[in-house]
Coordinates of C-alpha atoms and ligand atoms in Angstrom, one line a residue:
X1 CA -11.4 17.7 3.8
X2 CA -14.6 19.7 3.1
X3 CA -17.3 17.6 1.3
X4 CA -21.0 18.5 -0.1
X5 CA -23.3 15.5 0.3
X6 CA -26.6 15.5 -1.3
X7 CA -28.8 12.0 -0.5
X8 CA -32.3 11.4 -2.1
X9 CA -34.1 8.5 -1.1
X10 CA -36.0 6.9 -3.7
X11 CA -37.8 4.1 -3.4
X12 CA -35.6 2.8 -0.9
X13 CA -32.6 3.2 -2.0
X14 CA -30.1 6.0 -1.2
X15 CA -29.1 7.6 -4.0
X16 CA -25.5 8.6 -3.3
X17 CA -24.4 12.3 -4.4
X18 CA -20.9 13.7 -3.4
X19 CA -19.5 16.6 -5.4
X20 CA -15.9 15.9 -5.3
X21 CA -12.4 17.8 -4.9
X22 CA -10.9 16.3 -8.1
X23 CA -13.0 16.4 -11.7
X24 CA -13.7 12.8 -12.6
X25 CA -12.0 10.8 -15.1
X26 CA -13.4 9.2 -18.1
X27 CA -11.8 7.4 -21.0
X28 CA -11.9 4.3 -23.3
X29 CA -8.5 3.5 -24.1
X30 CA -6.3 3.4 -21.1
X31 CA -6.3 4.8 -17.7
X32 CA -3.1 5.7 -15.6
X33 CA -3.7 6.4 -11.3
X34 CA -0.8 7.7 -9.7
X35 CA 0.5 9.3 -6.9
X36 CA 2.7 12.3 -8.9
X37 CA 1.6 13.6 -11.9
X38 CA 4.6 13.1 -13.1
X39 CA 4.5 9.8 -12.9
X40 CA 1.0 9.3 -14.1
X41 CA 2.6 11.7 -17.3
X42 CA 5.1 8.6 -17.8
X43 CA 3.0 6.0 -17.8
X44 CA 0.5 7.2 -20.6
X45 CA 3.3 7.8 -22.2
X46 CA 3.8 4.7 -22.5
X47 CA 0.3 3.0 -23.2
X48 CA 0.2 5.6 -26.1
X49 CA 3.7 4.0 -27.4
X50 CA 2.1 0.7 -27.4
X51 CA 3.4 -0.3 -24.3
X52 CA 1.0 -2.4 -22.2
X53 CA -0.2 -2.0 -18.7
X54 CA 2.9 -4.4 -17.7
X55 CA 5.4 -1.7 -20.0
X56 CA 3.6 1.1 -18.0
X57 CA 3.7 -0.2 -14.7
X58 CA 7.4 -0.6 -14.8
X59 CA 7.8 2.4 -16.0
X60 CA 5.7 4.3 -13.5
X61 CA 7.5 2.3 -10.8
X62 CA 10.7 3.7 -11.9
X63 CA 9.4 6.7 -12.5
X64 CA 8.5 7.4 -8.7
X65 CA 11.1 6.6 -7.6
X66 CA 12.5 9.8 -8.9
X67 CA 9.1 11.8 -8.2
X68 CA 8.0 11.1 -4.9
X69 CA 10.9 9.7 -3.1
X70 CA 9.1 9.5 0.0
X71 CA 8.0 5.9 -1.0
X72 CA 8.2 5.3 -4.8
X73 CA 11.7 3.0 -4.6
X74 CA 14.2 1.4 -6.1
X75 CA 15.9 0.1 -2.2
X76 CA 12.0 -0.8 -1.5
X77 CA 9.7 -3.8 -2.5
X78 CA 6.0 -4.2 -3.2
X79 CA 3.5 -6.4 -4.4
X80 CA 1.7 -7.1 -8.2
X81 CA -2.1 -7.9 -8.7
X82 CA -1.9 -8.9 -12.5
X83 CA -5.4 -10.0 -14.4
X84 CA -4.7 -10.0 -18.3
X85 CA -7.1 -8.5 -20.6
X86 CA -8.3 -12.7 -21.5
X87 CA -9.2 -13.3 -17.3
X88 CA -5.7 -15.1 -16.3
X89 CA -4.7 -13.8 -12.9
X90 CA -1.0 -13.7 -11.8
X91 CA 1.2 -12.2 -8.8
X92 CA 4.1 -11.4 -8.1
X93 CA 5.5 -10.7 -4.6
X94 CA 8.8 -8.6 -4.9
X95 CA 8.7 -8.1 -0.6
X96 CA 11.7 -7.1 0.7
X97 CA 13.9 -10.3 3.0
X98 CA 15.6 -10.0 6.4
X99 CA 19.3 -10.3 5.5
X100 CA 21.4 -13.4 6.1
X101 CA 22.9 -12.2 9.3
X102 CA 19.1 -11.3 10.6
X103 CA 18.3 -13.3 14.1
X104 CA 15.1 -13.0 16.1
X105 CA 16.3 -10.4 19.1
X106 CA 17.9 -8.2 17.5
X107 CA 16.2 -5.3 17.6
X108 CA 15.8 -5.5 21.1
X109 CA 18.4 -4.8 24.4
X110 CA 20.4 -7.3 26.8
X111 CA 16.8 -6.8 28.5
X112 CA 15.2 -8.4 26.3
X113 CA 13.3 -5.1 25.7
X114 CA 12.8 -3.5 21.7
X115 CA 15.0 -0.8 21.4
X116 CA 13.5 2.1 20.4
X117 CA 13.2 3.1 16.8
X118 CA 16.2 0.4 16.1
X119 CA 13.9 -1.0 13.5
X120 CA 12.7 1.8 11.9
X121 CA 14.9 4.7 11.2
X122 CA 18.9 3.8 10.5
X123 CA 20.9 1.5 8.2
X124 CA 20.2 -1.4 10.5
X125 CA 16.3 -1.0 9.9
X126 CA 16.8 -2.3 6.2
X127 CA 15.5 -5.6 4.2
X128 CA 16.7 -6.3 1.1
X129 CA 15.5 -4.3 -1.5
X130 CA 13.1 -6.3 -3.7
X131 CA 12.0 -4.3 -6.1
X132 CA 14.3 -3.9 -9.0
X133 CA 14.7 -7.8 -9.5
X134 CA 10.4 -7.9 -8.9
X135 CA 10.0 -5.1 -11.7
X136 CA 12.5 -7.1 -14.1
X137 CA 10.4 -10.7 -13.8
X138 CA 7.0 -9.0 -14.5
X139 CA 8.6 -7.5 -17.8
X140 CA 10.1 -10.5 -18.8
X141 CA 7.0 -12.6 -18.5
X142 CA 4.2 -9.7 -19.6
X143 CA 6.8 -7.2 -21.1
X144 CA 6.0 -5.5 -25.1
X145 CA 8.1 -2.7 -25.2
X146 CA 12.4 -2.7 -24.5
X147 CA 13.0 -2.8 -21.3
X148 CA 15.6 0.0 -21.8
X149 CA 12.1 1.9 -23.6
X150 CA 10.6 2.0 -20.1
X151 CA 13.1 2.5 -17.6
X152 CA 14.6 5.0 -19.7
X153 CA 11.9 8.3 -18.9
X154 CA 12.5 7.7 -15.0
X155 CA 16.4 8.3 -16.6
X156 CA 15.4 11.6 -18.1
X157 CA 13.5 12.3 -15.0
X158 CA 16.0 12.1 -12.7
X159 CA 18.6 13.6 -14.8
X160 CA 17.1 16.5 -16.6
X161 CA 15.3 17.7 -12.7
X162 CA 11.4 17.4 -12.1
X163 CA 9.1 20.2 -10.7
X164 CA 8.4 19.5 -6.7
X165 CA 5.1 19.9 -5.9
X166 CA 4.0 21.7 -2.5
X167 CA 3.3 18.4 -0.9
X168 CA 6.7 17.1 -2.3
X169 CA 8.3 20.1 -1.0
X170 CA 6.4 19.8 2.5
X171 CA 7.9 16.1 2.6
X172 CA 11.4 16.8 2.2
X173 CA 11.6 20.0 4.1
X174 CA 10.2 17.8 7.0
X175 CA 12.5 15.5 7.1
X176 CA 15.5 17.3 6.6
X177 CA 17.3 17.0 9.7
X178 CA 16.9 13.3 9.7
X179 CA 18.5 13.1 5.9
X180 CA 21.5 15.3 7.8
X181 CA 21.7 12.7 10.6
X182 CA 21.6 9.4 8.7
X183 CA 24.0 10.1 6.0
X184 CA 26.8 12.0 7.1
X185 CA 29.2 14.0 4.4
X186 CA 25.8 13.5 1.7
X187 CA 23.5 16.4 0.4
X188 CA 20.8 13.9 -1.3
X189 CA 17.5 15.9 -1.1
X190 CA 18.5 18.6 1.0
X191 CA 18.2 21.9 -0.7
X192 CA 21.8 23.1 -1.6
X193 CA 21.4 26.4 -0.4
X194 CA 20.8 25.7 2.9
X195 CA 17.4 26.7 2.2
X196 CA 13.7 24.8 2.6
X197 CA 12.4 23.3 -1.0
X198 CA 9.7 25.4 -2.3
X199 CA 6.6 24.2 -5.0
X200 CA 8.1 24.8 -8.1
X201 CA 11.7 24.8 -8.0
X202 CA 13.4 22.6 -10.0
X203 CA 15.1 18.8 -7.9
X204 CA 17.8 16.9 -10.5
X205 CA 19.1 13.8 -9.0
X206 CA 22.3 13.0 -11.3
X207 CA 24.0 10.2 -9.0
X208 CA 20.1 8.2 -9.2
X209 CA 20.1 9.4 -13.0
X210 CA 23.3 6.9 -12.8
X211 CA 21.8 4.3 -10.7
X212 CA 18.5 4.0 -13.2
X213 CA 21.0 4.5 -16.3
X214 CA 22.8 1.3 -15.5
X215 CA 19.6 -0.5 -14.8
X216 CA 18.1 0.3 -17.6
X217 CA 21.3 -0.9 -19.5
X218 CA 21.7 -4.4 -17.1
X219 CA 18.7 -5.3 -15.7
X220 CA 19.6 -7.0 -12.0
X221 CA 23.0 -7.0 -12.6
X222 CA 22.8 -3.2 -12.8
X223 CA 21.2 -2.9 -8.9
X224 CA 22.3 -6.7 -7.3
X225 CA 25.8 -6.5 -9.1
X226 CA 28.7 -3.9 -10.4
X227 CA 28.5 -0.6 -9.4
X228 CA 25.3 -0.7 -7.5
X229 CA 25.5 -3.4 -4.6
X230 CA 29.1 -2.5 -4.3
X231 CA 27.8 1.0 -3.1
X232 CA 25.2 -0.6 -1.0
X233 CA 27.4 -3.1 0.8
X234 CA 30.0 -0.1 1.0
X235 CA 27.2 2.1 2.8
X236 CA 27.1 -1.2 4.7
X237 CA 30.2 -1.0 6.4
X238 CA 30.5 2.2 6.6
X239 CA 27.5 2.4 8.8
X240 CA 27.4 -1.7 10.2
X241 CA 24.7 -2.8 8.3
X242 CA 23.7 -6.2 7.6
X243 CA 23.5 -6.2 4.0
X244 CA 26.5 -8.2 2.3
X245 CA 27.4 -9.3 -2.1
X246 CA 25.3 -12.6 -1.2
X247 CA 21.8 -11.4 0.1
X248 CA 21.8 -8.8 -3.2
X249 CA 22.9 -11.8 -5.1
X250 CA 20.2 -14.1 -3.9
X251 CA 17.2 -12.3 -3.8
X252 CA 14.3 -13.6 -6.0
X253 CA 11.5 -11.9 -6.5
X254 CA 8.3 -14.9 -6.5
X255 CA 4.7 -16.0 -8.1
X256 CA 2.4 -16.6 -6.2
X257 CA -1.0 -18.5 -6.7
X258 CA -3.1 -15.5 -6.7
X259 CA -5.7 -15.1 -3.7
X260 CA -9.2 -15.4 -4.9
X261 CA -12.7 -14.9 -3.0
X262 CA -15.7 -14.1 -3.5
X263 CA -18.0 -11.5 -2.8
X264 CA -21.9 -11.5 -4.1
X265 CA -21.4 -11.8 -8.2
X266 CA -17.3 -10.3 -7.8
X267 CA -14.3 -12.2 -7.5
X268 CA -11.7 -10.8 -5.8
X269 CA -8.1 -11.5 -7.0
X270 CA -5.6 -10.4 -4.4
X271 CA -2.6 -10.5 -2.8
X272 CA -1.3 -14.0 -0.7
X273 CA 1.2 -13.7 2.0
X274 CA 2.9 -12.5 2.7
X275 CA 1.1 -9.5 2.6
X276 CA -1.8 -10.1 4.7
X277 CA -4.2 -7.5 2.7
X278 CA -5.6 -10.4 0.3
X279 CA -6.7 -12.7 3.2
X280 CA -8.4 -9.4 5.4
X281 CA -10.1 -8.3 2.7
X282 CA -11.7 -11.4 1.7
X283 CA -13.2 -11.8 5.1
X284 CA -13.8 -8.1 5.8
X285 CA -16.3 -8.5 2.4
X286 CA -17.4 -12.0 3.1
X287 CA -18.4 -10.4 6.7
X288 CA -20.2 -8.2 4.5
X289 CA -23.0 -10.4 2.9
X290 CA -25.4 -10.6 5.0
X291 CA -25.7 -6.6 6.1
X292 CA -28.2 -4.5 3.8
X293 CA -25.4 -2.0 3.5
X294 CA -26.9 -0.2 0.3
X295 CA -30.1 0.4 2.1
X296 CA -28.6 1.1 5.2
X297 CA -26.3 3.3 3.8
X298 CA -22.7 4.8 4.2
X299 CA -23.2 6.9 7.2
X300 CA -26.0 4.7 8.9
X301 CA -25.2 3.8 12.4
X302 CA -25.7 -0.2 11.2
X303 CA -23.3 0.3 8.6
X304 CA -20.6 2.1 10.6
X305 CA -20.6 -0.7 13.7
X306 CA -20.9 -4.1 11.8
X307 CA -18.0 -2.4 9.5
X308 CA -15.8 -1.8 13.0
X309 CA -16.7 -5.0 14.5
X310 CA -15.7 -6.9 10.8
X311 CA -12.2 -4.5 11.1
X312 CA -11.3 -5.3 15.0
X313 CA -12.0 -9.3 14.2
X314 CA -10.1 -9.5 11.1
X315 CA -6.9 -7.5 12.6
X316 CA -7.3 -9.9 15.7
X317 CA -6.7 -13.0 13.2
X318 CA -3.5 -11.2 11.5
X319 CA -1.3 -10.5 14.7
X320 CA -1.8 -14.4 15.5
X321 CA -1.8 -16.4 12.0
X322 CA -0.1 -14.6 9.1
X323 CA 3.2 -14.4 8.4
X324 CA 5.6 -15.2 5.3
X325 CA 4.3 -18.6 4.2
X326 CA 7.6 -19.9 3.3
X327 CA 8.8 -20.1 6.8
X328 CA 5.6 -20.3 8.2
X329 CA 2.0 -22.5 7.9
X330 CA 0.1 -19.5 7.7
X331 CA -3.9 -21.5 7.2
X332 CA -5.5 -19.9 4.9
X333 CA -8.1 -21.7 3.7
X334 CA -9.0 -22.1 7.3
X335 CA -9.2 -17.7 7.5
X336 CA -11.0 -17.7 4.6
X337 CA -13.7 -20.2 4.8
X338 CA -16.6 -19.1 4.8
X339 CA -18.6 -20.6 7.8
X340 CA -15.5 -19.3 9.8
X341 CA -15.7 -16.6 8.9
X342 CA -19.7 -15.2 9.3
X343 CA -18.7 -17.1 12.6
X344 CA -16.8 -14.4 14.0
X345 CA -19.8 -11.7 13.6
X346 CA -22.6 -13.7 15.7
X347 CA -20.9 -12.1 18.6
X348 CA -21.4 -8.7 17.8
X349 CA -24.4 -6.7 19.2
X350 CA -25.9 -3.9 18.2
X351 CA -26.6 -2.6 21.7
X352 CA -23.1 -2.5 22.5
X353 CA -19.3 -2.1 21.6
X354 CA -17.6 -5.8 21.2
X355 CA -14.5 -4.9 23.8
X356 CA -11.0 -5.7 21.4
X357 CA -10.2 -7.7 24.7
X358 CA -12.7 -10.1 24.2
X359 CA -11.4 -11.3 21.1
X360 CA -8.2 -10.9 22.3
X361 CA -6.1 -9.1 24.6
X362 CA -3.7 -6.9 23.7
X363 CA -1.7 -3.4 24.8
X364 CA -2.2 0.2 23.2
X365 CA 0.0 1.6 20.5
X366 CA 0.6 5.1 19.0
X367 CA 0.7 5.9 14.9
X368 CA 2.7 7.0 12.4
X369 CA 2.1 8.8 9.3
X370 CA 0.9 6.9 6.0
X371 CA 3.9 5.6 3.1
X372 CA 4.0 3.1 0.7
X373 CA 2.5 4.2 -2.4
X374 CA 0.0 2.4 -5.0
X375 CA -0.8 2.8 -8.5
X376 CA -3.5 1.3 -10.6
X377 CA -3.3 1.1 -14.6
X378 CA -5.3 0.1 -17.5
X379 CA -4.6 -0.5 -21.2
X380 CA -6.9 -0.3 -23.9
X381 CA -7.4 -4.5 -24.5
X382 CA -7.8 -4.6 -20.4
X383 CA -5.0 -6.0 -18.9
X384 CA -5.2 -5.0 -15.7
X385 CA -2.2 -3.9 -13.1
X386 CA -2.5 -3.4 -9.4
X387 CA 0.4 -2.7 -7.5
X388 CA 1.5 -1.6 -4.0
X389 CA 5.3 -1.0 -3.2
X390 CA 7.1 0.9 -0.4
X391 CA 10.0 1.4 1.9
X392 CA 7.7 1.1 5.2
X393 CA 7.7 4.2 6.7
X394 CA 7.9 7.9 4.4
X395 CA 11.9 8.2 3.4
X396 CA 12.3 4.8 4.7
X397 CA 15.2 4.2 7.2
X398 CA 15.8 7.7 6.1
X399 CA 19.2 6.5 4.6
X400 CA 20.7 7.1 1.0
X401 CA 23.1 4.6 -0.3
X402 CA 26.6 6.8 -1.4
X403 CA 27.6 7.7 -4.8
X404 CA 24.1 5.7 -5.9
X405 CA 21.3 8.2 -4.8
X406 CA 18.3 5.7 -3.7
X407 CA 16.6 5.3 0.4
X408 CA 17.1 2.5 1.7
X409 CA 13.3 1.0 3.7
X410 CA 13.0 0.2 6.9
X411 CA 11.0 -2.2 6.3
X412 CA 12.2 -4.2 9.1
X413 CA 9.9 -2.9 11.3
X414 CA 6.9 -4.9 9.9
X415 CA 8.3 -8.2 11.9
X416 CA 7.7 -8.7 15.0
X417 CA 10.3 -8.1 17.1
X418 CA 8.6 -9.7 19.8
X419 CA 5.5 -10.8 20.6
X420 CA 2.8 -8.4 21.9
X421 CA 4.7 -5.2 21.2
X422 CA 3.5 -3.2 18.9
X423 CA 5.3 -1.9 15.3
X424 CA 4.9 1.9 14.1
X425 CA 1.3 1.0 13.3
X426 CA 0.3 -0.4 16.5
X427 CA 0.4 -3.4 14.9
X428 CA 1.2 -6.4 17.5
X429 CA 2.9 -9.3 16.2
X430 CA 3.1 -13.5 17.4
X431 CA 5.8 -16.1 16.0
X432 CA 4.4 -16.0 12.5
X433 CA 5.9 -13.1 11.9
X434 CA 9.4 -13.2 14.3
X435 CA 12.4 -12.6 12.3
X436 CA 14.5 -14.9 10.6
X437 CA 17.5 -14.6 8.0
X438 CA 15.8 -14.5 4.8
X439 CA 12.4 -14.2 5.6
X440 CA 9.6 -12.1 4.0
X441 CA 7.8 -9.0 7.0
X442 CA 4.6 -9.4 7.0
X443 CA 2.7 -6.5 4.9
X444 CA -0.6 -5.3 4.8
X445 CA -0.3 -3.4 1.2
X446 CA -3.8 -5.1 -0.3
X447 CA -3.7 -4.5 -4.1
X448 CA -6.6 -5.5 -5.3
X449 CA -8.6 -6.5 -9.0
X450 CA -12.2 -6.8 -9.0
X451 CA -14.0 -9.4 -11.1
X452 CA -18.1 -9.3 -12.3
X453 CA -19.5 -11.7 -13.9
X454 CA -16.6 -12.7 -15.4
X455 CA -15.3 -9.6 -16.7
X456 CA -12.8 -6.8 -15.0
X457 CA -14.3 -4.5 -12.6
X458 CA -12.3 -2.6 -10.5
X459 CA -8.7 -2.2 -10.3
X460 CA -7.4 -0.5 -6.3
X461 CA -5.4 -0.5 -3.9
X462 CA -3.6 2.5 -1.6
X463 CA -0.9 3.2 0.4
X464 CA -1.0 3.1 5.3
X465 CA 0.7 1.0 7.3
X466 CA -1.8 -0.8 8.6
X467 CA -5.2 1.2 7.1
X468 CA -4.4 0.2 3.8
X469 CA -6.6 -2.8 4.2
X470 CA -9.8 -0.9 5.5
X471 CA -9.6 1.9 3.5
X472 CA -9.0 -0.7 0.6
X473 CA -12.5 -2.2 2.1
X474 CA -14.3 1.0 2.2
X475 CA -13.7 1.9 -1.0
X476 CA -14.4 -1.2 -2.7
X477 CA -17.9 -0.7 -0.1
X478 CA -18.5 2.6 -1.3
X479 CA -18.6 1.9 -5.3
X480 CA -20.3 -2.3 -4.9
X481 CA -22.8 -1.2 -2.2
X482 CA -23.5 2.9 -1.9
X483 CA -23.2 4.1 -5.3
X484 CA -20.1 6.5 -5.2
X485 CA -18.3 6.6 -9.1
X486 CA -15.0 6.3 -8.7
X487 CA -13.3 10.0 -7.8
X488 CA -16.3 9.9 -5.0
X489 CA -15.3 7.2 -3.4
X490 CA -11.9 7.3 -3.0
X491 CA -12.6 11.0 -2.2
X492 CA -15.0 9.6 0.4
X493 CA -13.9 10.2 4.3
X494 CA -12.5 7.3 6.0
X495 CA -12.2 5.4 9.3
X496 CA -10.0 2.9 11.0
X497 CA -10.2 0.0 13.5
X498 CA -7.1 -2.8 14.0
X499 CA -8.8 -4.7 17.3
X500 CA -5.8 -2.9 19.2
X501 CA -5.9 -0.1 20.6
X502 CA -9.6 -0.7 20.9
X503 CA -10.3 2.8 19.2
X504 CA -11.6 4.0 15.7
X505 CA -9.7 6.6 14.2
X506 CA -12.3 8.7 11.7
X507 CA -11.5 11.7 8.9
X508 CA -13.0 15.0 9.4
X509 CA -16.9 15.1 8.1
X510 CA -16.9 10.5 8.3
X511 CA -19.1 10.8 11.2
X512 CA -21.3 13.7 13.0
X513 CA -21.7 15.1 16.5
X514 CA -24.7 12.6 16.8
X515 CA -23.4 9.4 15.6
X516 CA -20.3 9.7 18.0
X517 CA -21.9 10.5 21.3
X518 CA -24.5 7.9 20.3
X519 CA -21.8 4.8 19.6
X520 CA -19.9 6.4 22.6
X521 CA -23.0 5.8 24.3
X522 CA -22.5 1.8 23.6
X523 CA -18.8 1.9 24.2
X524 CA -17.4 2.7 21.3
X525 CA -14.1 5.0 21.3
X526 CA -13.6 7.5 18.6
X527 CA -10.5 9.1 17.6
X528 CA -9.9 11.8 14.9
X529 CA -7.4 11.2 12.6
X530 CA -5.5 13.2 10.1
X531 CA -5.8 11.8 6.7
X532 CA -6.0 7.9 5.9
X533 CA -4.6 6.6 2.8
X534 CA -4.0 7.6 -0.7
X535 CA -6.5 5.2 -2.8
X536 CA -6.1 5.2 -6.4
X537 CA -9.1 3.0 -8.1
X538 CA -9.8 2.6 -11.2
X539 CA -14.2 1.4 -12.2
X540 CA -15.0 -0.4 -15.6
X541 CA -18.6 0.8 -15.9
X542 CA -21.2 -1.6 -18.1
X543 CA -19.8 0.3 -21.7
X544 CA -16.5 -0.4 -20.8
X545 CA -15.3 3.1 -20.3
X546 CA -12.6 3.6 -17.3
X547 CA -13.5 5.8 -14.4
X548 CA -10.9 6.8 -12.8
X549 CA -10.0 7.7 -8.8
X550 CA -7.5 9.7 -7.6
X551 CA -7.1 10.3 -4.1
X552 CA -7.9 14.4 -3.2
X553 CA -5.7 13.8 0.1
X554 CA -2.8 14.4 -2.4
X555 CA -1.0 15.3 -5.4
X556 CA -2.3 11.5 -7.0
X557 CA -2.9 12.0 -10.4
X558 CA -5.0 10.2 -13.4
X559 CA -3.8 10.3 -17.1
X560 CA -6.1 8.9 -19.6
X561 CA -6.3 8.9 -23.5
Ligands
LIG1 N1 5.4 -1.0 5.1 C1 4.3 -1.9 5.2 C2 3.3 -2.4 5.2 O1 3.8 -3.6 4.3 O2 2.5 -3.4 5.3

């Protein structure tokens, strides 16, 4: 990423100006920001024909299941944070669940060691999908247009085909070998002539179109019963998977109490457990409150140090305490208590890095590429939707449901297969996040809505596994403290520390060589990283106009009117 920055020093304040790769989009009536131009366009059309933000969200979700199969899905799960124009907040949890036949040690061998890859790829890694039930439930409660009206555009997209972007074509080609290996006898998302996919090629998905048509016609019964459910269970039978008709019949999305916290004059509405995102973001923001970040500026060593030290401490809490609140007692109030949170940074020393081992002992772990996807929508009345949804890894378990044409998730890897053993994101867990039948696996997804003085201020979120929380944290600070507009804020290079491993990953241009040397001499370890996150944000300006931020790391697109 090549960025140009200008810093003007005025009366003690650093005014930030950054030339963005994607243009800054502003509008008055409504805005959709998602990771695919076709999905953003469908969301915009729903808004323009009188649909509200929830109608658009449902339409975008199903459009992403067609246009962005790496993460858009009907075979996965997600979280909704919703704020009505009147200021009432709701959160819906449609996270996947462990199948009834799941058990604590299902990914361990007879010696008690984690079997590499078993929770990550193949049918055994799939949790019971929640997305369709989540869409039906949010539409039942808040939708304005008819259900079939909001699902039909995705049916058409799958049946008539869509033009592949360069990134989508590359993603499909990269996963071709896994698709073939995990799907004997099927040809989904594999180029029929044996050639690689190319940008501009039209991709049609007729089986997926029929599955979506069944959902358009019968809502939950189009997925959790009837032919689609039969196909899922038949796929399980063929490949020794665990999901049964009973699992599908029993799946229910849950409305949870929104997690509300304060940062200065801002009110942050976040997702409660089983996501760790809301708690972690609340802790991070509260830890920043005493520090003059806007005066220090976004590039200063002090800013970096307090942010890294906060991230380190917050991920240590995440590993110990967070899990599915329907199964374990999660000390949410204690974790978010201001005096607890502020004391956490008292052990920080600007002269040297705090070793993660001093916060809590742990192990080193590797990383995997980001996945998941987020979209942000505001309609003309001011209703706001922040949704993050996922299959876990890119293209989930890589297993397609035969006849139904959609991918199953590999969300079971978000459980802790064994205490202290890292998952694909290098995250360690404990008893709170061990596997139990019907339990939801802990997530890092952080769909977020922020208010300022009672008014809608920002809608934001991102994919990125364990980096989701820190990406949202940094983009929020970029706008609230560093004077960036929404597009600048999402494009600005990021870094990430998650307690273990004890190292900060950073994108190109985030740290100067001098800074790396200075902070390195204080004990900070840095590792270069590829792109971190794909943030989609909408900032509401004081005059009420909407300002979009679509991440230039992906195909992310703002559509507005
Ligand atoms: N699968 C990524 C997350 O939920 O955190």
